[in-house]
PDB file of C-alpha atoms in Angstrom:
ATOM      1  CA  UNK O   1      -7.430  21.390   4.977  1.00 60.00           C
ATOM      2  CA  UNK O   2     -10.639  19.583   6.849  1.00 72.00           C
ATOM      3  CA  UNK O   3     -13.730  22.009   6.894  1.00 88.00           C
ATOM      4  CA  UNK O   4     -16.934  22.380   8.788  1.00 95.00           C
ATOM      5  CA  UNK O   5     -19.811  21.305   6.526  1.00 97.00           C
ATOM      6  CA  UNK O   6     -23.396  22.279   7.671  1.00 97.00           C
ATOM      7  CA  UNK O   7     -27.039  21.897   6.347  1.00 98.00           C
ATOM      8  CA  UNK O   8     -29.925  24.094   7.165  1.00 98.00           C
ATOM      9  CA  UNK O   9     -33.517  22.948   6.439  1.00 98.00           C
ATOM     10  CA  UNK O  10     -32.103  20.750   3.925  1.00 98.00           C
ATOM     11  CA  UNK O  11     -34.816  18.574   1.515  1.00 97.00           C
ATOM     12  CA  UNK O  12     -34.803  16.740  -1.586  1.00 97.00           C
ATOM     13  CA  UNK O  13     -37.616  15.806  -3.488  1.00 95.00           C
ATOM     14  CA  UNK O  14     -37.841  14.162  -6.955  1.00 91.00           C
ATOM     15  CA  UNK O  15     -40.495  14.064  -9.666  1.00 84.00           C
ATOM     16  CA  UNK O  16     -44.312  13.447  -8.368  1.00 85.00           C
ATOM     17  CA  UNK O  17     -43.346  15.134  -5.665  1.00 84.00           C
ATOM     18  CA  UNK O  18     -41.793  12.237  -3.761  1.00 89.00           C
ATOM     19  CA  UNK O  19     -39.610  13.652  -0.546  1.00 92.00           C
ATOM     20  CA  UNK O  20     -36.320  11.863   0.579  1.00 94.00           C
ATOM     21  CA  UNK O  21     -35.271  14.094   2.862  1.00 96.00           C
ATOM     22  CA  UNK O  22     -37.432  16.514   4.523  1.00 96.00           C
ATOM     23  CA  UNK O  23     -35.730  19.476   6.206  1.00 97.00           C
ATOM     24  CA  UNK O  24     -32.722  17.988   7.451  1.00 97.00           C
ATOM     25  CA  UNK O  25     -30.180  20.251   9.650  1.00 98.00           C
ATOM     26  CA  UNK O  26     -27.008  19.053  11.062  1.00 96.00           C
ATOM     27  CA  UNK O  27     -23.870  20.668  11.823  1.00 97.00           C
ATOM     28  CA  UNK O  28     -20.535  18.766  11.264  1.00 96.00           C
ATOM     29  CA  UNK O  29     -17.143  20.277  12.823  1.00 96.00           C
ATOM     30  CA  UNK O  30     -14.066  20.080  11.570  1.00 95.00           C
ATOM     31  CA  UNK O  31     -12.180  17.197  11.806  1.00 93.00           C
ATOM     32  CA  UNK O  32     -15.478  15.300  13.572  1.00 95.00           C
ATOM     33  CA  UNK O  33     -16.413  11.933  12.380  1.00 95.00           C
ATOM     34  CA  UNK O  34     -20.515  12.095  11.954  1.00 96.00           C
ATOM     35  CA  UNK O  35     -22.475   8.707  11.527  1.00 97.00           C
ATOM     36  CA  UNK O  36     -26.077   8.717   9.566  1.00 97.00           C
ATOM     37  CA  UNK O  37     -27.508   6.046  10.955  1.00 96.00           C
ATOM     38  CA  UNK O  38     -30.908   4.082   9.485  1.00 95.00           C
ATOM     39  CA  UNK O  39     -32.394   1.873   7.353  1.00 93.00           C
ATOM     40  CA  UNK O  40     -32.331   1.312   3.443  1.00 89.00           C
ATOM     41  CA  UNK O  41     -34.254   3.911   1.462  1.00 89.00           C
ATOM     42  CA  UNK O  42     -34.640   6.338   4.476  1.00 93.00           C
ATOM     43  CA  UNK O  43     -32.279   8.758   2.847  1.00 94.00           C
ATOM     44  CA  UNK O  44     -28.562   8.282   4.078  1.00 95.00           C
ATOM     45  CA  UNK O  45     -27.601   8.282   0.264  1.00 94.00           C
ATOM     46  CA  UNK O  46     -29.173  11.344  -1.001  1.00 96.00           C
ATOM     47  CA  UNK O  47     -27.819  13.527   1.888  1.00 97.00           C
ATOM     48  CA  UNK O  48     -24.150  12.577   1.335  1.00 96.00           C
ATOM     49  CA  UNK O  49     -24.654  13.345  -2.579  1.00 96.00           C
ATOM     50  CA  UNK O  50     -26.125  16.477  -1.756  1.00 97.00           C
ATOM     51  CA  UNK O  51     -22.894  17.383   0.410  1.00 97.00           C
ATOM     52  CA  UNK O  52     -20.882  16.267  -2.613  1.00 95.00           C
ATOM     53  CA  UNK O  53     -22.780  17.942  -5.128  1.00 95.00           C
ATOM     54  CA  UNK O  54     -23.875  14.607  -7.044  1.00 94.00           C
ATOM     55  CA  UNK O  55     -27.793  16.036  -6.506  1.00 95.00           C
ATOM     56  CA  UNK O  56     -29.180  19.133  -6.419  1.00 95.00           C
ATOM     57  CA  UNK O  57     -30.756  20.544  -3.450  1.00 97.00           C
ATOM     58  CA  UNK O  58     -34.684  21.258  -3.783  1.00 96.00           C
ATOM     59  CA  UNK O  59     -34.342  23.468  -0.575  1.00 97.00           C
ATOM     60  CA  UNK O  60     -32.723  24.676   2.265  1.00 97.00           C
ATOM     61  CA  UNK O  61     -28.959  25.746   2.675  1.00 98.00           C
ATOM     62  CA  UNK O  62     -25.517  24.050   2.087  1.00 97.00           C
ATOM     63  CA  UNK O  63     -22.555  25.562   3.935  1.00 97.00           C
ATOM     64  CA  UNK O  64     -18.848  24.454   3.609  1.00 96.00           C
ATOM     65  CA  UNK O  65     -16.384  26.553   5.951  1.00 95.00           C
ATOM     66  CA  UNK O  66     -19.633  29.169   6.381  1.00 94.00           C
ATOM     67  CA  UNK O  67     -19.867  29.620   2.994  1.00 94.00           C
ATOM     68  CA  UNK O  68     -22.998  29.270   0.722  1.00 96.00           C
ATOM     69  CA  UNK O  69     -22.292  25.906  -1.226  1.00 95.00           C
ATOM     70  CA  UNK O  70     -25.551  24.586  -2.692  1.00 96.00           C
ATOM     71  CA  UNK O  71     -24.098  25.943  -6.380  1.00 94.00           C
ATOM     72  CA  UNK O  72     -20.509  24.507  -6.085  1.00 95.00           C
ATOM     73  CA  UNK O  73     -19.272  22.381  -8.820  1.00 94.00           C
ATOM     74  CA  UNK O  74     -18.787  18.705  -7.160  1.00 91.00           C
ATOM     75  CA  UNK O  75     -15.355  19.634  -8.400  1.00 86.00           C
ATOM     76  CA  UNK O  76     -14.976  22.376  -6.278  1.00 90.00           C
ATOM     77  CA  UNK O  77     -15.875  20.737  -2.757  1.00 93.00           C
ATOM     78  CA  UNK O  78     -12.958  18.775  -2.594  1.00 90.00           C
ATOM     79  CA  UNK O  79     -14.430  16.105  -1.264  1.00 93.00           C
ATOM     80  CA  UNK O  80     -14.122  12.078  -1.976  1.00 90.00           C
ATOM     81  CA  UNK O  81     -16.654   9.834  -1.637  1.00 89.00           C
ATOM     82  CA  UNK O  82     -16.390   6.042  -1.514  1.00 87.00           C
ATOM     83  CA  UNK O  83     -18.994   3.608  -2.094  1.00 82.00           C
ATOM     84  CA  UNK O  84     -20.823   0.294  -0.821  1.00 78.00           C
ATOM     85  CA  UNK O  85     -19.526  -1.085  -4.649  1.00 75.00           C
ATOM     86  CA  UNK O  86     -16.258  -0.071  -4.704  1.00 71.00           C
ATOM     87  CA  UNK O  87     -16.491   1.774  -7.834  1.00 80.00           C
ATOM     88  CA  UNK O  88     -12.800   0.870  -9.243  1.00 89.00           C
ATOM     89  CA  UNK O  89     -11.866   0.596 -13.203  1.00 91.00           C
ATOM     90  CA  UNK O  90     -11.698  -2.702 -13.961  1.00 92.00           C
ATOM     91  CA  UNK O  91      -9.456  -2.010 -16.989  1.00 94.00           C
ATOM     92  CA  UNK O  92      -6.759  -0.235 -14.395  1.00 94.00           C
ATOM     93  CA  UNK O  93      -4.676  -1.764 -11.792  1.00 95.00           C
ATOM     94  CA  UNK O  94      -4.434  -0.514  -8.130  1.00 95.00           C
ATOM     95  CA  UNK O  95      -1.698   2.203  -9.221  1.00 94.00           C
ATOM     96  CA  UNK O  96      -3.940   3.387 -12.083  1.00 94.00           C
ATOM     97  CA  UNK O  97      -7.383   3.642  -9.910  1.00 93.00           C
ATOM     98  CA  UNK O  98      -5.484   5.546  -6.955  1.00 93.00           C
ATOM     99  CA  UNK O  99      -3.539   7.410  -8.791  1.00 92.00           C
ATOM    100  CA  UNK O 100      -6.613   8.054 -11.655  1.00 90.00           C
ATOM    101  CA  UNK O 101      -7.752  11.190  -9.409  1.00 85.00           C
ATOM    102  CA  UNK O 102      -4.315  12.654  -9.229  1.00 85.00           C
ATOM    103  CA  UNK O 103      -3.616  12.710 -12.864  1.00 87.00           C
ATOM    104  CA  UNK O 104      -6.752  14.745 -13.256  1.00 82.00           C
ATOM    105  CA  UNK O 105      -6.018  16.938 -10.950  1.00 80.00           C
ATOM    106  CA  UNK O 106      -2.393  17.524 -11.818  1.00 82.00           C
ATOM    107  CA  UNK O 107      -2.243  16.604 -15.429  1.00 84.00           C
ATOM    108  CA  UNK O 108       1.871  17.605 -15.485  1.00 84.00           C
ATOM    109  CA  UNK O 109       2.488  16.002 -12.211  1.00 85.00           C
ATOM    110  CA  UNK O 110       4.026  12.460 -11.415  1.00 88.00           C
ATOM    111  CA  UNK O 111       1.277  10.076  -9.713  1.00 88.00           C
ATOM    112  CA  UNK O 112       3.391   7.549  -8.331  1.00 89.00           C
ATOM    113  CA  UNK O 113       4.432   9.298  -4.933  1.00 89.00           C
ATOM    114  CA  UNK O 114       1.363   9.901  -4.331  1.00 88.00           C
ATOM    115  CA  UNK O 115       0.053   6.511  -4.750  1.00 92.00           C
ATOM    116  CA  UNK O 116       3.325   5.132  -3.515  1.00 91.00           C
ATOM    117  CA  UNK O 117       2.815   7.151   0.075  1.00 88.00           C
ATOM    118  CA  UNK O 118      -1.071   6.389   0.246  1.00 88.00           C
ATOM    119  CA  UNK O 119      -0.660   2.295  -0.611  1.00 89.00           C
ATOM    120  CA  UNK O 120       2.089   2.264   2.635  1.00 86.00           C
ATOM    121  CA  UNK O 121      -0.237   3.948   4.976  1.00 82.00           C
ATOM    122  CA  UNK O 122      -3.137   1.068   3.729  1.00 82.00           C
ATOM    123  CA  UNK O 123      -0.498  -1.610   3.779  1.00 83.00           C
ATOM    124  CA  UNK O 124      -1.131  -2.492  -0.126  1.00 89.00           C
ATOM    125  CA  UNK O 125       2.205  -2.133  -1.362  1.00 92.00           C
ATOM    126  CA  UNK O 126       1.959  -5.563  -3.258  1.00 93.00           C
ATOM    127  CA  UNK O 127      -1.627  -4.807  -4.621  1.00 93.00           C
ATOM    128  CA  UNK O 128      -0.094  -2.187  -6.826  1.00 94.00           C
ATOM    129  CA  UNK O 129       0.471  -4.198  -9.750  1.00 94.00           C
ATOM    130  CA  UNK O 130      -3.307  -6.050  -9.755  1.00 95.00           C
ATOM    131  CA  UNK O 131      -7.027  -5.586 -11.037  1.00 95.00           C
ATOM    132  CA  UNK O 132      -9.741  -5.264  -9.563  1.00 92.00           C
ATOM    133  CA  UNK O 133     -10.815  -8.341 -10.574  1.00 92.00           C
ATOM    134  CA  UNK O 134      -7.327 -10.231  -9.335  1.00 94.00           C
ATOM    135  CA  UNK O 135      -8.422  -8.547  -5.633  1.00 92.00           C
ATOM    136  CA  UNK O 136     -11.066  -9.986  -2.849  1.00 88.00           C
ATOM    137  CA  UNK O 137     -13.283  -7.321  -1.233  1.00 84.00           C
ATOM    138  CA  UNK O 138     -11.406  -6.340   1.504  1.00 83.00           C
ATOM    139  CA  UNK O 139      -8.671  -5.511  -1.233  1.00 88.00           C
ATOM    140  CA  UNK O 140     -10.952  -3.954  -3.641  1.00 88.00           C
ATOM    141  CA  UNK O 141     -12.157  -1.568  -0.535  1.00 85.00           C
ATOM    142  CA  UNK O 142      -8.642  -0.699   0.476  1.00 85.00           C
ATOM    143  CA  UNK O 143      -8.065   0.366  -2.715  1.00 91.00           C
ATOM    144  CA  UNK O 144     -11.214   2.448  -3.086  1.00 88.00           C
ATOM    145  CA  UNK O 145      -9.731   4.121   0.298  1.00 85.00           C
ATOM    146  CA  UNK O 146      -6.485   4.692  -1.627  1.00 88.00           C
ATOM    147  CA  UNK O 147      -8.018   6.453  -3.811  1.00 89.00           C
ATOM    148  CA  UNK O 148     -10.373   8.938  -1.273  1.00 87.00           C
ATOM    149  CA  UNK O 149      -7.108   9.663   0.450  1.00 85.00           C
ATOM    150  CA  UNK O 150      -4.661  10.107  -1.906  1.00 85.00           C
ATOM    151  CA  UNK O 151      -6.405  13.205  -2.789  1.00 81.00           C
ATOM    152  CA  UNK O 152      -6.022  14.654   0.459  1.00 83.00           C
ATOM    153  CA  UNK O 153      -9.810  15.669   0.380  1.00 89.00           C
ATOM    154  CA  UNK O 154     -11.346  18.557   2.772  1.00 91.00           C
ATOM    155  CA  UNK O 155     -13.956  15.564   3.509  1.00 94.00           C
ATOM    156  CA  UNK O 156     -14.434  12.096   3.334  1.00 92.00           C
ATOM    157  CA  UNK O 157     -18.144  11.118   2.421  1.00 94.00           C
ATOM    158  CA  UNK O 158     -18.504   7.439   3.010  1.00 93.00           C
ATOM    159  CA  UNK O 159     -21.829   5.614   1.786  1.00 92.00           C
ATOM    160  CA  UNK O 160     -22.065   2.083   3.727  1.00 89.00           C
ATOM    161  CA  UNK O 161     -18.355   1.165   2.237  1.00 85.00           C
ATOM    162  CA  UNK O 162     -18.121  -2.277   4.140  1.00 82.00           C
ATOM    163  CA  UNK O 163     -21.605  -3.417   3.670  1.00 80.00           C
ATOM    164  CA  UNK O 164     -20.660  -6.149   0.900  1.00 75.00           C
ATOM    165  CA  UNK O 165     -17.897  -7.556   3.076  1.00 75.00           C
ATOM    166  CA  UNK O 166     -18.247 -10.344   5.426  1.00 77.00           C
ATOM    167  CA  UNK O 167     -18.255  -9.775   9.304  1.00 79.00           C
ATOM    168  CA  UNK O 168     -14.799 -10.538  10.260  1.00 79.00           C
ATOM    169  CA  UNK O 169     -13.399  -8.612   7.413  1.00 77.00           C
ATOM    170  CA  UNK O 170     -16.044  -5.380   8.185  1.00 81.00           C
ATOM    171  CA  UNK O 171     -14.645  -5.695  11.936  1.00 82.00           C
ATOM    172  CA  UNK O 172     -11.070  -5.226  10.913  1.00 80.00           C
ATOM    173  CA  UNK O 173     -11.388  -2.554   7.969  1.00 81.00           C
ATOM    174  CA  UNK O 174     -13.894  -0.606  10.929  1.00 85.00           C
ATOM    175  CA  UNK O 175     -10.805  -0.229  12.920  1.00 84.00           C
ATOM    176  CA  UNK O 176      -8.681   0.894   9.949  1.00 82.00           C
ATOM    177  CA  UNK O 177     -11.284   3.765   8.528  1.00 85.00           C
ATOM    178  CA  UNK O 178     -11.045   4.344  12.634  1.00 87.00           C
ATOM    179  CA  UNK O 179      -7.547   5.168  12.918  1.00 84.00           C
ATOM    180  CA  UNK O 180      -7.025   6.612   9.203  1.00 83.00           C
ATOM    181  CA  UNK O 181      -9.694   9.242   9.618  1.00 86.00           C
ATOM    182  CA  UNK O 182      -8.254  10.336  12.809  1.00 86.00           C
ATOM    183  CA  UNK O 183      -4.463  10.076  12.279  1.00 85.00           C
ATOM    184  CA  UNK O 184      -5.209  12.108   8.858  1.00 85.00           C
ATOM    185  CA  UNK O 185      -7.964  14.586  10.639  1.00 89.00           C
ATOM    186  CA  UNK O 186     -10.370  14.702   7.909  1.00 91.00           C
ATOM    187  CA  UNK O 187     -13.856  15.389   8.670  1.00 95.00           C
ATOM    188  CA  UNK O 188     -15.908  12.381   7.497  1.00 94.00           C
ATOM    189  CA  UNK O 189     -19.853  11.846   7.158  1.00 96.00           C
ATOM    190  CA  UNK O 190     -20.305   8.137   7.664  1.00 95.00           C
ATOM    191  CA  UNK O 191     -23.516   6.470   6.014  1.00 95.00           C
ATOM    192  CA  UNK O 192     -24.882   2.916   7.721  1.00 94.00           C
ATOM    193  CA  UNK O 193     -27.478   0.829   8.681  1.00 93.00           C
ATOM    194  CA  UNK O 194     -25.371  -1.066  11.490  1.00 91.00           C
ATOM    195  CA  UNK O 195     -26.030   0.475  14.911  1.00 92.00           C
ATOM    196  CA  UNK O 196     -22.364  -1.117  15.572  1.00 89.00           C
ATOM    197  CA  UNK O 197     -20.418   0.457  13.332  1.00 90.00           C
ATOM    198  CA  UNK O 198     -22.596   3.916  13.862  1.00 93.00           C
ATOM    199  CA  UNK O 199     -21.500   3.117  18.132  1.00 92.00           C
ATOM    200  CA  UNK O 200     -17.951   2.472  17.272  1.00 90.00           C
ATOM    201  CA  UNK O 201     -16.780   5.309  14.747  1.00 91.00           C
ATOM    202  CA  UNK O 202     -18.562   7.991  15.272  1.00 92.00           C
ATOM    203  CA  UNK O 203     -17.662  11.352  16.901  1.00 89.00           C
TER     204      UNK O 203
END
């Protein structure tokens, strides 16, 4: 199920008293695809971690479906986020990385269908069987992807994902994360510096 994630007078500040974000409110409907758009260091990061629950919030209100959620368990969102590095176990192949989430989740449960249905609707069938380090970028992202969706998440967090890839290959994967979010209806906060990509994903 896709949810409605908002923030109220949200900030962050770290030791010395250094502030990130400074009361930050934004409302995100369900199923809308919302771009943070700006330049490195101005805080794009440290607001999709504070939806996720990777840091805490110094102050101001996190709501997920209306609900209080600064004191959720990143666990407990049900959210997947996926990263400008990729992220992947290098000691895993494709199966193992999507499928790593699963296992965790459903310790008694098969993987494979689930990675099986998620690598056909990426097209990475015949990636299954590889490394990370056997895969080019583009690969290495789709495979990151594979392992957001499989999960079928409440929320996609996304932090500059094609930002290591070269233009062509950011052009075509832009269209993909395009189509993917929509066909599967997830709500997704989208994290970039490129005023294209912000112009041609967002809601």
């Amino acid at each position: 199920m896709t949810r409605a994630i908002s923030l109220h007078d949200v900030s962050k500040t770290y030791t010395r008293g250094v502030r990130v974000v400074d009361r930050l409110s934004l409302d995100v409907r369900p199923g809308e695809f919302l771009v943070l758009l700006g330049p490195s260091g101005c805080g794009k990061s440290t607001v999709l971690r504070m939806i996720a629950g990777l840091e805490e919030i110094t102050e101001g209100r996190l709501l997920l479906d209306g609900e209080y959620g600064n004191d959720l368990l990143p666990s407990d969102r049900n959210m997947a986020m996926v990263f400008q590095n990729f992220a992947l176990y290098p000691n895993m192949t494709s199966r193992g990385n999507i499928g790593f989430p699963l296992r965790v989740e459903n310790p008694g449960e098969d993987p494979r269908p689930g990675v099986d249905a998620t690598a056909r609707m990426l097209g990475i069938e015949d990636l299954l069987d590889r490394f990370p380090g056997q895969l080019s970028g583009g690969e290495r992202q789709r495979v990151a992807m594979g392992r957001a969706i499989a999960r079928h998440p409440s929320a996609f967090l996304m932090d500059e994902p094609l930002s290591n890839l070269d233009a062509k290959l950011r052009n075509h994967l832009r269209a993909e994360i395009s189509k993917l979010t929509r066909e599967l209806g997830v709500t997704t906060v989208y994290a970039t510096h490129d005023h294209a990509e912000a112009m041609s994903l967002s809601d």
